Structure formats: C-alpha cells, structure tokens
Tab-separated table of C-alpha atoms in Angstrom:
chain	number	residue	atom	x	y	z
A	1	UNK	CA	-1.713	25.345	-21.810
A	2	UNK	CA	-3.922	28.474	-21.761
A	3	UNK	CA	-3.203	31.404	-20.188
A	4	UNK	CA	-5.716	32.712	-17.244
A	5	UNK	CA	-3.734	36.360	-16.806
A	6	UNK	CA	-1.069	38.214	-18.244
A	7	UNK	CA	1.040	40.611	-16.616
A	8	UNK	CA	4.337	41.007	-15.125
A	9	UNK	CA	6.817	40.239	-12.250
A	10	UNK	CA	8.306	43.403	-10.615
A	11	UNK	CA	11.818	42.549	-9.251
A	12	UNK	CA	12.962	45.638	-7.955
A	13	UNK	CA	13.371	47.805	-10.926
A	14	UNK	CA	13.578	44.569	-13.362
A	15	UNK	CA	9.870	43.779	-14.902
A	16	UNK	CA	9.645	40.130	-16.313
A	17	UNK	CA	6.520	39.652	-18.647
A	18	UNK	CA	4.716	36.548	-17.661
A	19	UNK	CA	1.609	34.626	-17.981
A	20	UNK	CA	-0.044	32.656	-15.375
A	21	UNK	CA	-1.204	28.950	-16.009
A	22	UNK	CA	-3.265	26.877	-13.875
A	23	UNK	CA	-0.727	24.180	-12.402
A	24	UNK	CA	-3.568	21.861	-11.219
A	25	UNK	CA	-6.688	20.589	-12.511
A	26	UNK	CA	-9.690	18.955	-10.917
A	27	UNK	CA	-10.391	15.079	-11.908
A	28	UNK	CA	-13.589	14.844	-9.842
A	29	UNK	CA	-16.556	12.975	-11.521
A	30	UNK	CA	-19.420	15.637	-11.524
A	31	UNK	CA	-22.901	15.189	-11.577
A	32	UNK	CA	-26.050	16.934	-12.984
A	33	UNK	CA	-29.379	17.319	-11.069
A	34	UNK	CA	-32.305	15.227	-12.423
A	35	UNK	CA	-35.895	14.736	-11.985
A	36	UNK	CA	-36.095	11.053	-10.447
A	37	UNK	CA	-39.659	10.572	-11.663
A	38	UNK	CA	-38.544	11.112	-15.634
A	39	UNK	CA	-35.104	11.532	-15.597
A	40	UNK	CA	-35.468	15.399	-16.763
A	41	UNK	CA	-32.577	17.663	-16.362
A	42	UNK	CA	-32.921	20.313	-13.511
A	43	UNK	CA	-31.375	23.879	-14.406
A	44	UNK	CA	-30.888	26.930	-12.533
A	45	UNK	CA	-32.339	30.037	-13.940
A	46	UNK	CA	-31.381	33.553	-12.925
A	47	UNK	CA	-34.391	35.476	-11.827
A	48	UNK	CA	-35.188	38.881	-10.430
A	49	UNK	CA	-36.773	38.882	-7.178
A	50	UNK	CA	-38.812	42.023	-8.324
A	51	UNK	CA	-40.327	41.129	-11.634
A	52	UNK	CA	-39.817	37.625	-11.450
A	53	UNK	CA	-38.462	37.463	-14.970
A	54	UNK	CA	-35.174	35.579	-16.048
A	55	UNK	CA	-32.121	37.786	-16.560
A	56	UNK	CA	-29.575	37.343	-19.166
A	57	UNK	CA	-25.931	37.377	-18.082
A	58	UNK	CA	-24.977	40.644	-20.013
A	59	UNK	CA	-27.984	42.381	-17.573
A	60	UNK	CA	-26.363	41.093	-14.386
A	61	UNK	CA	-24.115	43.276	-12.365
A	62	UNK	CA	-22.286	43.358	-8.921
A	63	UNK	CA	-23.480	44.877	-5.895
A	64	UNK	CA	-22.506	45.032	-1.898
A	65	UNK	CA	-25.079	43.955	0.630
A	66	UNK	CA	-25.197	46.574	3.361
A	67	UNK	CA	-26.004	45.001	7.126
A	68	UNK	CA	-29.461	46.529	6.447
A	69	UNK	CA	-30.089	44.739	3.478
A	70	UNK	CA	-29.322	47.588	1.167
A	71	UNK	CA	-27.952	46.707	-2.062
A	72	UNK	CA	-24.975	49.063	-3.328
A	73	UNK	CA	-24.318	48.822	-6.895
A	74	UNK	CA	-20.359	48.357	-7.811
A	75	UNK	CA	-19.255	48.793	-11.215
A	76	UNK	CA	-16.110	47.673	-12.987
A	77	UNK	CA	-15.364	51.276	-13.354
A	78	UNK	CA	-15.565	51.753	-9.745
A	79	UNK	CA	-12.923	49.070	-9.194
A	80	UNK	CA	-10.774	50.477	-12.019
A	81	UNK	CA	-10.468	53.680	-10.501
A	82	UNK	CA	-8.785	52.203	-7.274
A	83	UNK	CA	-5.253	52.558	-7.009
A	84	UNK	CA	-4.342	49.234	-6.960
A	85	UNK	CA	-0.621	48.755	-8.114
A	86	UNK	CA	-0.597	44.982	-8.289
A	87	UNK	CA	-3.641	44.981	-10.554
A	88	UNK	CA	-1.369	43.672	-13.706
A	89	UNK	CA	1.868	43.140	-11.531
A	90	UNK	CA	2.960	40.268	-9.508
A	91	UNK	CA	4.964	42.666	-7.036
A	92	UNK	CA	8.075	40.881	-4.950
A	93	UNK	CA	8.104	42.214	-1.507
A	94	UNK	CA	10.485	39.862	0.655
A	95	UNK	CA	12.831	36.858	0.196
A	96	UNK	CA	12.526	34.117	2.671
A	97	UNK	CA	13.018	30.589	3.851
A	98	UNK	CA	10.768	28.212	2.482
A	99	UNK	CA	10.158	26.811	6.066
A	100	UNK	CA	8.515	30.320	7.245
A	101	UNK	CA	5.540	29.647	5.227
A	102	UNK	CA	2.742	28.193	7.083
A	103	UNK	CA	0.999	25.407	4.673
A	104	UNK	CA	-1.954	26.383	6.192
A	105	UNK	CA	-1.619	29.388	3.886
A	106	UNK	CA	-1.612	27.245	0.728
A	107	UNK	CA	-4.128	27.818	-1.622
A	108	UNK	CA	-4.048	27.454	-5.772
A	109	UNK	CA	-1.104	26.774	-7.531
A	110	UNK	CA	0.159	28.173	-10.821
A	111	UNK	CA	2.965	28.285	-13.540
A	112	UNK	CA	4.442	31.569	-14.476
A	113	UNK	CA	5.531	31.099	-18.119
A	114	UNK	CA	7.863	33.967	-19.561
A	115	UNK	CA	5.896	35.713	-21.926
A	116	UNK	CA	7.880	36.584	-25.050
A	117	UNK	CA	11.737	36.103	-26.338
A	118	UNK	CA	12.672	39.116	-24.362
A	119	UNK	CA	11.394	37.814	-20.991
A	120	UNK	CA	13.609	34.925	-21.104
A	121	UNK	CA	16.712	36.155	-19.741
A	122	UNK	CA	15.318	37.913	-16.742
A	123	UNK	CA	13.040	35.045	-16.091
A	124	UNK	CA	16.115	32.533	-16.155
A	125	UNK	CA	18.021	35.127	-14.078
A	126	UNK	CA	15.058	35.033	-11.109
A	127	UNK	CA	14.972	31.177	-11.361
A	128	UNK	CA	18.666	30.570	-10.718
A	129	UNK	CA	18.477	33.372	-8.020
A	130	UNK	CA	15.865	31.481	-6.410
A	131	UNK	CA	17.735	28.261	-6.499
A	132	UNK	CA	21.133	29.542	-5.384
A	133	UNK	CA	19.451	31.507	-2.372
A	134	UNK	CA	17.342	28.507	-1.580
A	135	UNK	CA	14.661	30.838	-0.636
A	136	UNK	CA	10.957	31.716	-1.709
A	137	UNK	CA	9.792	35.215	-2.840
A	138	UNK	CA	6.791	36.609	-1.164
A	139	UNK	CA	4.635	38.570	-3.676
A	140	UNK	CA	1.253	40.458	-3.895
A	141	UNK	CA	-0.892	40.209	-6.955
A	142	UNK	CA	-4.569	41.010	-7.876
A	143	UNK	CA	-6.583	38.331	-9.530
A	144	UNK	CA	-10.382	38.284	-10.076
A	145	UNK	CA	-10.799	41.425	-8.730
A	146	UNK	CA	-9.127	41.205	-5.287
A	147	UNK	CA	-5.493	41.392	-4.164
A	148	UNK	CA	-3.646	38.344	-2.815
A	149	UNK	CA	-0.872	37.252	-1.375
A	150	UNK	CA	1.507	34.658	-3.215
A	151	UNK	CA	4.725	32.642	-2.683
A	152	UNK	CA	7.332	32.109	-5.791
A	153	UNK	CA	9.361	29.006	-5.664
A	154	UNK	CA	11.283	26.968	-8.286
A	155	UNK	CA	9.653	24.004	-9.579
A	156	UNK	CA	12.060	22.074	-12.076
A	157	UNK	CA	13.027	24.453	-14.745
A	158	UNK	CA	9.771	26.620	-14.178
A	159	UNK	CA	8.667	29.424	-11.735
A	160	UNK	CA	5.394	28.277	-9.903
A	161	UNK	CA	3.492	30.588	-7.518
A	162	UNK	CA	1.158	29.432	-4.741
A	163	UNK	CA	-1.656	31.444	-3.907
A	164	UNK	CA	-1.383	32.135	0.182
A	165	UNK	CA	-3.953	33.181	2.406
A	166	UNK	CA	-3.429	36.273	4.379
A	167	UNK	CA	-2.279	35.611	7.854
A	168	UNK	CA	-5.886	37.011	9.486
A	169	UNK	CA	-7.699	34.331	7.194
A	170	UNK	CA	-6.055	31.626	9.174
A	171	UNK	CA	-8.392	30.875	12.265
A	172	UNK	CA	-6.897	29.785	15.517
A	173	UNK	CA	-7.080	26.155	16.616
A	174	UNK	CA	-9.273	26.986	19.653
A	175	UNK	CA	-11.059	23.758	21.369
A	176	UNK	CA	-9.486	21.535	18.992
A	177	UNK	CA	-6.700	20.318	20.824
A	178	UNK	CA	-7.563	17.294	23.467
A	179	UNK	CA	-8.950	19.071	26.835
A	180	UNK	CA	-7.909	16.388	29.311
A	181	UNK	CA	-4.028	16.073	29.872
A	182	UNK	CA	-2.471	12.901	28.390
A	183	UNK	CA	0.889	11.250	28.808
A	184	UNK	CA	2.390	9.131	26.374
A	185	UNK	CA	4.847	6.487	27.258
A	186	UNK	CA	8.213	6.125	25.867
A	187	UNK	CA	7.688	2.623	24.675
A	188	UNK	CA	4.492	3.904	22.616
A	189	UNK	CA	6.606	6.437	21.236
A	190	UNK	CA	9.127	3.736	20.252
A	191	UNK	CA	6.516	1.906	18.492
A	192	UNK	CA	5.311	4.756	16.617
A	193	UNK	CA	8.781	5.248	15.295
A	194	UNK	CA	8.931	1.673	14.521
A	195	UNK	CA	5.655	1.977	12.411
A	196	UNK	CA	6.754	5.176	11.122
A	197	UNK	CA	10.032	3.451	9.701
A	198	UNK	CA	8.253	0.159	8.415
A	199	UNK	CA	5.937	2.310	6.266
A	200	UNK	CA	8.726	4.475	5.151
A	201	UNK	CA	8.545	6.675	2.073
A	202	UNK	CA	6.073	6.432	-0.828
A	203	UNK	CA	6.375	7.586	-4.580
A	204	UNK	CA	3.890	10.441	-4.981
A	205	UNK	CA	3.346	9.194	-8.421
A	206	UNK	CA	1.985	5.962	-7.203
A	207	UNK	CA	-1.142	7.428	-5.387
A	208	UNK	CA	-4.022	7.817	-7.134
A	209	UNK	CA	-7.941	8.318	-6.322
A	210	UNK	CA	-9.081	5.039	-5.896
A	211	UNK	CA	-12.833	6.565	-5.103
A	212	UNK	CA	-13.128	8.173	-8.590
A	213	UNK	CA	-11.714	5.032	-10.416
A	214	UNK	CA	-14.525	3.070	-8.617
A	215	UNK	CA	-17.153	5.917	-9.879
A	216	UNK	CA	-15.863	5.720	-13.381
A	217	UNK	CA	-16.453	1.647	-13.298
A	218	UNK	CA	-19.821	1.931	-11.868
A	219	UNK	CA	-20.915	4.741	-14.393
A	220	UNK	CA	-19.254	2.412	-17.347
A	221	UNK	CA	-21.168	-0.553	-16.132
A	222	UNK	CA	-24.612	1.017	-15.848
A	223	UNK	CA	-24.022	2.680	-19.319
A	224	UNK	CA	-23.581	-0.726	-20.781
A	225	UNK	CA	-26.988	-2.162	-19.108
A	226	UNK	CA	-24.900	-4.506	-16.597
A	227	UNK	CA	-25.826	-4.112	-12.673
A	228	UNK	CA	-22.806	-2.985	-10.739
A	229	UNK	CA	-21.455	-5.177	-8.020
A	230	UNK	CA	-21.495	-3.877	-4.813
A	231	UNK	CA	-17.763	-3.135	-3.684
A	232	UNK	CA	-16.079	-4.626	-0.479
A	233	UNK	CA	-16.367	-2.468	2.490
A	234	UNK	CA	-12.754	-1.908	3.783
A	235	UNK	CA	-12.681	-1.245	7.896
A	236	UNK	CA	-13.587	2.129	8.823
A	237	UNK	CA	-10.707	2.544	11.282
A	238	UNK	CA	-13.023	4.088	13.798
A	239	UNK	CA	-13.888	2.886	17.421
A	240	UNK	CA	-12.244	3.017	20.632
A	241	UNK	CA	-8.715	1.805	20.806
A	242	UNK	CA	-8.377	-0.186	23.858
A	243	UNK	CA	-5.102	-1.375	24.069
A	244	UNK	CA	-2.596	1.162	22.183
A	245	UNK	CA	0.606	-1.021	22.361
A	246	UNK	CA	-1.226	-3.841	21.161
A	247	UNK	CA	-2.733	-1.526	18.430
A	248	UNK	CA	0.943	-0.379	17.341
A	249	UNK	CA	2.388	-3.831	17.260
A	250	UNK	CA	-0.152	-5.092	15.300
A	251	UNK	CA	0.087	-1.890	12.942
A	252	UNK	CA	3.964	-2.644	12.678
A	253	UNK	CA	3.285	-6.408	11.869
A	254	UNK	CA	0.671	-5.544	9.059
A	255	UNK	CA	2.850	-2.789	7.372
A	256	UNK	CA	5.877	-5.424	7.367
A	257	UNK	CA	3.601	-8.228	5.578
A	258	UNK	CA	2.456	-5.927	3.263
A	259	UNK	CA	5.822	-4.451	2.556
A	260	UNK	CA	6.622	-8.416	2.043
A	261	UNK	CA	9.342	-8.320	4.862
A	262	UNK	CA	8.092	-10.849	7.039
A	263	UNK	CA	6.631	-13.839	4.791
A	264	UNK	CA	4.464	-16.721	5.810
A	265	UNK	CA	5.573	-20.596	5.105
A	266	UNK	CA	8.476	-21.280	2.855
A	267	UNK	CA	7.741	-18.708	0.375
A	268	UNK	CA	9.839	-15.830	1.959
A	269	UNK	CA	12.348	-18.261	3.377
A	270	UNK	CA	13.441	-19.617	-0.127
A	271	UNK	CA	10.387	-21.672	-1.010
A	272	UNK	CA	10.549	-25.493	-0.437
A	273	UNK	CA	12.899	-26.714	1.839
A	274	UNK	CA	15.344	-28.187	-0.744
A	275	UNK	CA	19.041	-29.122	-0.530
A	276	UNK	CA	20.969	-26.453	1.136
A	277	UNK	CA	18.228	-24.645	2.380
A	278	UNK	CA	17.771	-24.056	5.906
A	279	UNK	CA	14.569	-25.473	7.472
A	280	UNK	CA	11.391	-23.092	7.904
A	281	UNK	CA	10.911	-22.788	11.760
A	282	UNK	CA	7.311	-23.160	12.584
A	283	UNK	CA	5.328	-22.215	15.798
A	284	UNK	CA	3.054	-24.249	17.438
A	285	UNK	CA	0.437	-23.440	20.343
A	286	UNK	CA	-0.135	-25.026	23.698
A	287	UNK	CA	-3.059	-26.886	22.575
A	288	UNK	CA	-1.256	-28.062	19.447
A	289	UNK	CA	1.601	-29.696	21.363
A	290	UNK	CA	-1.059	-31.109	24.338
A	291	UNK	CA	-2.823	-32.804	21.350
A	292	UNK	CA	0.566	-34.399	19.547
A	293	UNK	CA	1.421	-35.155	23.007
A	294	UNK	CA	-1.618	-37.302	23.723
A	295	UNK	CA	-1.574	-38.671	20.259
A	296	UNK	CA	1.755	-39.815	20.948
A	297	UNK	CA	0.801	-41.619	24.130
A	298	UNK	CA	-2.265	-43.273	22.582
A	299	UNK	CA	0.256	-44.871	19.707
A	300	UNK	CA	2.687	-46.123	22.657
A	301	UNK	CA	-0.051	-47.867	24.621
A	302	UNK	CA	-1.390	-49.367	21.554
A	303	UNK	CA	2.022	-51.132	20.788
A	304	UNK	CA	2.553	-52.297	24.760
A	305	UNK	CA	1.578	-56.138	25.647
A	306	UNK	CA	-0.907	-55.098	28.446
A	307	UNK	CA	-3.799	-54.126	26.218
A	308	UNK	CA	-7.254	-55.161	27.084
A	309	UNK	CA	-8.785	-55.437	23.699
A	310	UNK	CA	-7.369	-58.743	22.679
A	311	UNK	CA	-7.991	-60.620	25.985
A	312	UNK	CA	-4.867	-59.884	28.035
A	313	UNK	CA	-2.485	-59.901	25.517
A	314	UNK	CA	-2.016	-56.971	23.548
A	315	UNK	CA	-2.576	-57.069	19.975
A	316	UNK	CA	0.014	-54.757	19.023
A	317	UNK	CA	2.617	-57.326	20.905
A	318	UNK	CA	1.027	-59.877	18.908
A	319	UNK	CA	1.328	-58.093	15.643
A	320	UNK	CA	5.014	-57.114	16.582
A	321	UNK	CA	6.080	-60.748	17.179
A	322	UNK	CA	4.191	-61.930	13.859
A	323	UNK	CA	6.039	-59.445	12.012
A	324	UNK	CA	9.434	-60.135	13.740
A	325	UNK	CA	9.113	-63.922	12.978
A	326	UNK	CA	8.105	-62.868	9.234
A	327	UNK	CA	11.462	-60.905	9.210
A	328	UNK	CA	13.524	-63.929	10.752
A	329	UNK	CA	12.136	-66.196	8.378
A	330	UNK	CA	13.158	-64.160	5.255
A	331	UNK	CA	16.473	-63.704	6.505
A	332	UNK	CA	16.772	-67.740	6.924
A	333	UNK	CA	15.516	-67.927	3.142
A	334	UNK	CA	17.891	-65.556	2.165
A	335	UNK	CA	20.918	-67.733	3.544
A	336	UNK	CA	19.469	-70.813	2.017
A	337	UNK	CA	21.286	-71.805	-1.264
A	338	UNK	CA	19.215	-72.270	-4.176
A	339	UNK	CA	17.053	-75.239	-5.189
A	340	UNK	CA	19.478	-76.639	-7.904
A	341	UNK	CA	22.351	-76.534	-5.726
A	342	UNK	CA	20.603	-78.477	-2.960
A	343	UNK	CA	19.602	-81.279	-5.619
A	344	UNK	CA	23.254	-81.534	-6.788
A	345	UNK	CA	24.568	-81.955	-3.229
A	346	UNK	CA	21.859	-84.858	-3.272
A	347	UNK	CA	23.258	-86.615	-6.265
A	348	UNK	CA	26.902	-86.333	-4.876
A	349	UNK	CA	25.688	-87.853	-1.551
A	350	UNK	CA	24.325	-91.031	-3.511
A	351	UNK	CA	27.427	-91.031	-5.708
A	352	UNK	CA	29.532	-91.167	-2.629
A	353	UNK	CA	27.604	-93.812	-1.041
A	354	UNK	CA	27.873	-96.098	-4.034
A	355	UNK	CA	31.507	-95.870	-4.043
A	356	UNK	CA	31.573	-96.764	-0.399
A	357	UNK	CA	29.678	-100.078	-0.829
A	358	UNK	CA	32.160	-102.413	-1.854
A	359	UNK	CA	34.453	-101.620	1.049
A	360	UNK	CA	31.353	-102.902	3.276
A	361	UNK	CA	31.425	-105.995	1.090
A	362	UNK	CA	35.091	-106.611	1.608
A	363	UNK	CA	35.073	-106.127	5.600
A	364	UNK	CA	31.882	-108.681	5.283
A	365	UNK	CA	33.918	-111.384	3.454
A	366	UNK	CA	36.845	-111.004	5.896
A	367	UNK	CA	34.801	-111.220	9.022
A	368	UNK	CA	33.060	-114.485	7.607
A	369	UNK	CA	36.697	-116.177	6.736
A	370	UNK	CA	38.004	-115.436	10.496
A	371	UNK	CA	34.890	-117.075	11.756
A	372	UNK	CA	35.475	-119.957	9.703
A	373	UNK	CA	38.946	-120.394	10.852
A	374	UNK	CA	37.878	-120.030	14.698
A	375	UNK	CA	35.353	-122.968	14.262
A	376	UNK	CA	38.169	-125.255	12.768
C-alpha cells in the first residue's frame, strides 16, 4: 500500500520511524455530470474572477478571507515558519482506557507501518505495551496543513491510528431529544430485550452495500443495451406506531422466522409425519371450527331416517339398508360350499335312495302275505 505521510512516533525519548497508510477505501459508485441533450461532459474550470481567464494549478495559491471579504495571501513558507512540533511527528501525550474516547470523535483511520528494519524493535515494543495495558494512546500529529488529534490502538499485528475530532468540534445535542416526558413500561422493555436477543450478533464480514451492488447491476444492464428491471421496494419503516407492544411482538416473531427458529408446516418439525415422528400441531381459527362443525351436522342429518328429500323415508337410511343387505348376502355366499361339492352331495343322496328301495319292496311283499292269511 502506498504511504501518504512519513514521519515518526514520539514515545517519550523513543522515536519510531513510521509510514502512514490509509486503512479504509471508498467503494461508492461515482458519477459524472453530463449535458442531457447531447451527453457532453460537464467540466469545472478554475477561472479568475478579475480577468475571467482560466488559471493553471501551478498559479493557484492559498488565502484567508477576512470578515470584510479581504483576501490575505498565505504561502507555504509562512506555514513552514510556524513552531509546529508535530509537523513530522506523531507525539503521544497520554494513555487512556479505550472507553474514555467518545465514538463521536472518530474520524479517518490509518495503519502505521514500521519504516525500515531499525524501526521493527521499537514498533513491536509499543504494540505489545498497548496490548498488555489494554489502553489506547492519545497523540497529536500534523497532516494536510493542520494539527490533528489521534488515537493509537492495536489491530491484529499492527498499530492503527484513528483521527479524532477535537473536543470543541463536537456539537452539543440541543433540541434533539424528545421534548415531552415519555414513560416506558417494563413489559415494553422486556419485549425490546427479547428482540435484541433474537437478532443476536452478526458477522461483520457478511455485511455489504446492497445499494451499490444494485447500482452496478443497473449500469451493467444499460451498458449491454438491456432495460433494467425496477427493483422491489421494501417497506420504508416510517409511519406512526399505533401499538408498541404489538409491533415488538411482531418484530420478535419475524426475527425468529428469519433465523429459522420457528418454522411453518412440517419442515421445521421433522418434515412429513412418518413413523416415530411427532405429529405437527395446527392452529384452527374460530371461523374454521364453525365451518367444520356445520359440515359434520349436515353429514349426520343426511344419513338419518327423517329426510324429506325421498318422500318421508331418508335416502341415506335406504342406502344404508341396501349396503347392509349386500354385506349380509356376501357373508352368506361366503359360507356356502362350492358348486362342485353341492353336486357331489346330490349324487350321494340319489345313491342312498337307490339302496333303500329294495327294503321298501320287501315290506310291501310282507304286508301282502299278511292280508292273504287274514282273508283265509
């Protein structure tokens, strides 16, 4: 990475040569101004107000505008003569706990790199001292023509410096807080705590600029001649909150569903209800219960014997009797022997009758002989 400033850290009598490197970068999509009619580029030219001529950068200097509009020229030589001890030095003035720094003072961030091999040992010493003390260093340094305030802290294996605003540059929050007295109930605080716990923590590396990605996709589509599709508009989140408790409860439910803690249907409860799985309990509204109750009553009346649709005898009961008769006939037919067995039984009966006929003839002959003896 390219350094933007070279100097040294002044740590008591220890001097640590360092290079200042930008720790952040801007990924915002930049646009140019054009003439809408013909697409021509609009440029800004630096023109002198007195003669109307365009001025080259080498001919442009600095000046301070007085209250009456008078311009007081200031040269680099004038600034160089000022007794500025921090012109090329990051001078540490104190070590304080990290929570002593108001985040409102945070400004640009830089990495401090050891400049050369001799700087490695004192650089490492300062880094390890900051780690062990769990403190940050307050320092003064000069950059871009002015003295600034900075905070040095350890990030991984390097020392980072955050530019800080001076305390008198922080505005007091006058007229920002709600003017009326507002009372917050314990139930509302409990729901707010539940929502905070549900949202939980987030991996900072997973956060990204969705708007910038949408702009880049739109630019790519227009560059290829496509018509970009309109993006879906999310809820603005504005408006008046009518019921704070209901809004908090809905927020907790939505956060749980988004994190997959409460599923709908059988997916979150084991999928389909197979063997060895607990059935999924459903929620039925009052209107659904009434509708299901009415359908059960209609089914019961349709199967009764007092229906008027079939002339006094219920069609449902008649159908029930027919089905009962059919089932009885099926049972009886199941008990009957097969046809072949029945035929064999008939044949056996005929043979038995044939065998019994001689006995009948003998009885007839005996009766005739007895009658002859009686007549004699």
